[in-house]
Short mmCIF file of C-alpha atoms in Angstrom, two decimals:
data_model
loop_
_atom_site.label_atom_id
_atom_site.label_comp_id
_atom_site.label_asym_id
_atom_site.label_seq_id
_atom_site.Cartn_x
_atom_site.Cartn_y
_atom_site.Cartn_z
CA LEU C 16 12.26 12.01 22.02
CA LEU C 17 15.58 10.41 21.23
CA THR C 18 14.03 6.93 21.04
CA ALA C 19 11.30 8.19 18.71
CA ASP C 20 13.87 9.95 16.51
CA VAL C 21 16.04 6.84 16.30
CA SER C 22 12.99 4.77 15.40
CA ARG C 23 12.02 7.21 12.61
CA LEU C 24 15.61 7.23 11.35
CA ARG C 25 15.67 3.41 11.27
CA VAL C 26 12.46 3.37 9.20
CA LEU C 27 13.83 6.02 6.83
CA VAL C 28 17.09 4.13 6.30
CA GLY C 29 15.13 0.92 5.65
CA GLU C 30 12.93 2.69 3.10
CA LEU C 31 15.93 4.27 1.37
CA MET C 32 17.66 0.88 1.17
CA GLU C 33 14.51 -0.72 -0.27
CA ILE C 34 13.98 1.97 -2.92
CA SER C 35 17.68 1.70 -3.85
CA ARG C 36 17.38 -2.08 -4.33
CA LEU C 37 14.25 -1.57 -6.44
CA ASP C 38 16.08 1.04 -8.56
CA ALA C 39 19.05 -1.29 -9.01
CA GLY C 40 16.80 -4.14 -10.12
CA SER C 41 18.25 -6.37 -7.42
CA GLU C 42 14.96 -7.25 -5.74
CA GLN C 43 13.96 -10.85 -6.36
CA VAL C 44 10.36 -11.96 -6.87
CA GLN C 45 9.46 -15.15 -5.01
CA ARG C 46 6.26 -16.38 -6.64
CA ALA C 47 4.01 -18.68 -4.68
CA VAL C 48 0.32 -19.35 -4.20
CA ALA C 49 -1.02 -16.36 -2.27
CA ASP C 50 -4.37 -16.28 -0.51
CA VAL C 51 -4.93 -12.53 -0.61
CA ARG C 52 -7.72 -12.46 1.96
CA SER C 53 -5.55 -14.42 4.42
CA ILE C 54 -2.65 -12.01 3.84
CA VAL C 55 -4.94 -9.05 4.53
CA THR C 56 -6.51 -10.51 7.68
CA ALA C 57 -3.13 -11.64 9.07
CA LEU C 58 -1.71 -8.16 8.46
CA ILE C 59 -4.66 -6.51 10.19
CA SER C 60 -4.36 -8.87 13.15
CA ALA C 61 -0.57 -8.46 13.46
CA ARG C 62 -0.86 -4.66 13.47
CA GLY C 63 -3.82 -4.61 15.89
CA TRP C 64 -6.12 -2.96 13.34
CA GLN C 65 -9.11 -5.32 13.83
CA ASP C 66 -11.31 -2.51 15.16
CA LYS C 67 -10.24 -0.07 12.41
CA VAL C 68 -10.48 -2.09 9.20
CA THR C 69 -13.25 -4.19 7.65
CA VAL C 70 -12.53 -6.74 4.94
CA ASP C 71 -15.01 -8.21 2.51
CA ASP C 72 -15.45 -11.98 2.49
CA ARG C 73 -14.43 -12.60 -1.11
CA PRO C 74 -11.57 -15.11 -1.40
CA LEU C 75 -8.81 -14.55 -3.94
CA THR C 76 -5.86 -16.79 -4.75
CA LEU C 77 -3.04 -15.58 -6.99
CA ILE C 78 0.38 -16.78 -8.05
CA THR C 79 2.50 -13.85 -6.96
CA ASP C 80 4.98 -12.75 -4.30
CA PRO C 81 3.05 -12.86 -0.99
CA ARG C 82 5.69 -10.78 0.82
CA ARG C 83 5.33 -7.95 -1.69
CA ILE C 84 1.52 -8.07 -1.46
CA GLU C 85 1.85 -7.75 2.31
CA ARG C 86 4.32 -4.84 1.97
CA ILE C 87 2.07 -2.96 -0.44
CA LEU C 88 -1.10 -3.49 1.59
CA ALA C 89 0.65 -2.62 4.87
CA ASN C 90 1.52 0.76 3.37
CA LEU C 91 -1.93 1.40 1.94
CA LEU C 92 -3.68 0.37 5.16
CA ASP C 93 -1.28 2.30 7.38
CA ASN C 94 -1.87 5.45 5.30
CA ALA C 95 -5.65 4.98 5.36
CA ILE C 96 -5.66 4.54 9.13
CA GLU C 97 -3.23 7.39 9.77
CA HIS C 98 -5.01 9.90 7.56
CA SER C 99 -8.56 8.76 8.13
CA GLY C 100 -8.82 6.92 11.41
CA ARG C 101 -12.26 5.67 10.41
CA ASP C 102 -14.23 3.74 7.83
CA VAL C 103 -11.24 1.85 6.40
CA ARG C 104 -12.38 -0.99 4.13
CA VAL C 105 -10.62 -3.58 1.99
CA ARG C 106 -12.50 -4.86 -1.04
CA ILE C 107 -11.15 -7.80 -3.05
CA THR C 108 -12.55 -8.09 -6.58
CA PRO C 109 -11.63 -10.46 -9.43
CA LEU C 110 -11.86 -8.58 -12.75
CA GLY C 111 -11.43 -11.23 -15.44
CA THR C 112 -7.71 -11.41 -16.20
CA HIS C 113 -6.87 -9.14 -13.25
CA ALA C 114 -7.85 -8.67 -9.63
CA SER C 115 -8.29 -5.50 -7.61
CA ILE C 116 -7.57 -5.06 -3.92
CA ALA C 117 -9.00 -1.68 -2.95
CA VAL C 118 -8.28 0.13 0.32
CA ALA C 119 -10.88 2.82 0.96
CA ASP C 120 -11.14 5.31 3.79
CA GLY C 121 -13.60 7.93 4.96
CA GLY C 122 -10.96 10.57 5.63
CA PRO C 123 -10.45 14.07 4.29
CA GLY C 124 -9.40 12.92 0.82
CA ILE C 125 -6.66 14.30 -1.37
CA PRO C 126 -7.16 17.45 -3.45
CA PRO C 127 -7.32 16.70 -7.21
CA GLU C 128 -4.27 18.82 -8.03
CA GLN C 129 -2.14 16.69 -5.69
CA LEU C 130 -3.21 13.26 -6.98
CA PRO C 131 -0.65 13.12 -9.84
CA LEU C 132 2.16 13.74 -7.33
CA ILE C 133 1.42 11.34 -4.48
CA PHE C 134 3.47 8.44 -5.86
CA GLU C 135 6.53 10.69 -6.23
CA ARG C 136 9.38 10.06 -3.82
CA PHE C 137 9.36 12.26 -0.70
CA TYR C 138 6.06 13.89 -1.68
CA LYS C 139 3.58 14.63 1.10
CA ALA C 140 0.16 15.86 0.05
CA ASP C 141 -0.09 18.65 2.59
CA SER C 142 0.93 19.70 6.07
CA ALA C 143 -2.07 17.91 7.58
CA ARG C 144 -0.69 14.68 6.09
CA ALA C 145 2.94 15.40 6.94
CA SER C 146 3.05 13.34 10.16
CA THR C 147 6.22 11.36 10.68
CA GLY C 148 6.33 9.56 7.33
CA SER C 149 9.18 9.98 4.87
CA GLY C 150 7.06 10.37 1.74
CA LEU C 151 8.58 7.17 0.32
CA GLY C 152 5.84 4.69 1.23
CA LEU C 153 3.62 5.09 -1.82
CA ALA C 154 6.62 5.19 -4.17
CA ILE C 155 7.86 1.91 -2.66
CA ALA C 156 4.37 0.38 -2.83
CA LEU C 157 4.06 1.33 -6.52
CA GLU C 158 7.50 -0.07 -7.39
CA ASN C 159 6.68 -3.33 -5.60
CA ALA C 160 3.36 -3.54 -7.47
CA ARG C 161 5.10 -3.04 -10.81
CA LEU C 162 7.72 -5.64 -9.90
CA ILE C 163 4.99 -8.29 -9.60
CA GLY C 164 3.18 -7.19 -12.75
CA GLY C 165 0.64 -4.88 -11.11
CA ASP C 166 -0.17 -1.23 -10.64
CA ILE C 167 -1.71 1.10 -8.06
CA SER C 168 -4.27 3.78 -8.83
CA VAL C 169 -6.06 6.27 -6.62
CA SER C 170 -9.35 8.11 -6.65
CA SER C 171 -10.19 10.65 -4.02
CA ASP C 172 -12.91 13.08 -3.02
CA VAL C 173 -12.11 15.72 -0.41
CA ARG C 174 -15.58 15.14 1.10
CA ARG C 175 -15.67 11.33 1.05
CA GLY C 176 -12.12 9.98 1.32
CA SER C 177 -9.74 8.05 -0.87
CA VAL C 178 -9.59 4.67 -2.57
CA PHE C 179 -6.22 3.13 -3.46
CA SER C 180 -6.56 0.14 -5.80
CA LEU C 181 -3.86 -2.45 -6.27
CA THR C 182 -4.43 -4.25 -9.57
CA LEU C 183 -2.66 -7.57 -10.16
CA PRO C 184 -2.75 -10.20 -12.90
CA MET C 185 -4.85 -13.27 -12.04
CA SER C 186 -2.14 -15.48 -13.51
CA HIS C 187 1.41 -14.68 -14.31
CA PRO C 188 3.46 -16.10 -17.19
CA ALA C 189 6.14 -18.59 -16.18
CA MET C 190 9.47 -16.93 -15.58
#
């Protein structure tokens, strides 16, 4: 129990430090060529999620911060697996000037009245979703998305599951 508590405390402190750096505007963006499909498949492999997540075959290359893409998708995938445990899919779609990376699950979904709150810091949708998380993950993911010129949206059906969509610009102005 002590080891598990120390581990949870370490994660919480890390998340609090990250959200503080994001608030302070001290996080640096390191733009590089990012092969989104490779980032997703490497993340799935590193976390041992190969049997839990399917990824479409569409390639997508962006000029963005690959580390932030990985951080955002790690959170979205971890949530989908934790709350669903089944039917987790990643769909990569170019949309003209933007691209969408959608993480869908077949879990219990999120009630409509809770959707506007899920990106709030420390918010947990309900006791069934409480688990060991801090309630900071989606807030951190959203801040990271905004830092690289993107956004995250969600749609959910309590009978069919949830879809979190990370939208990013296909090209980013020189900085």
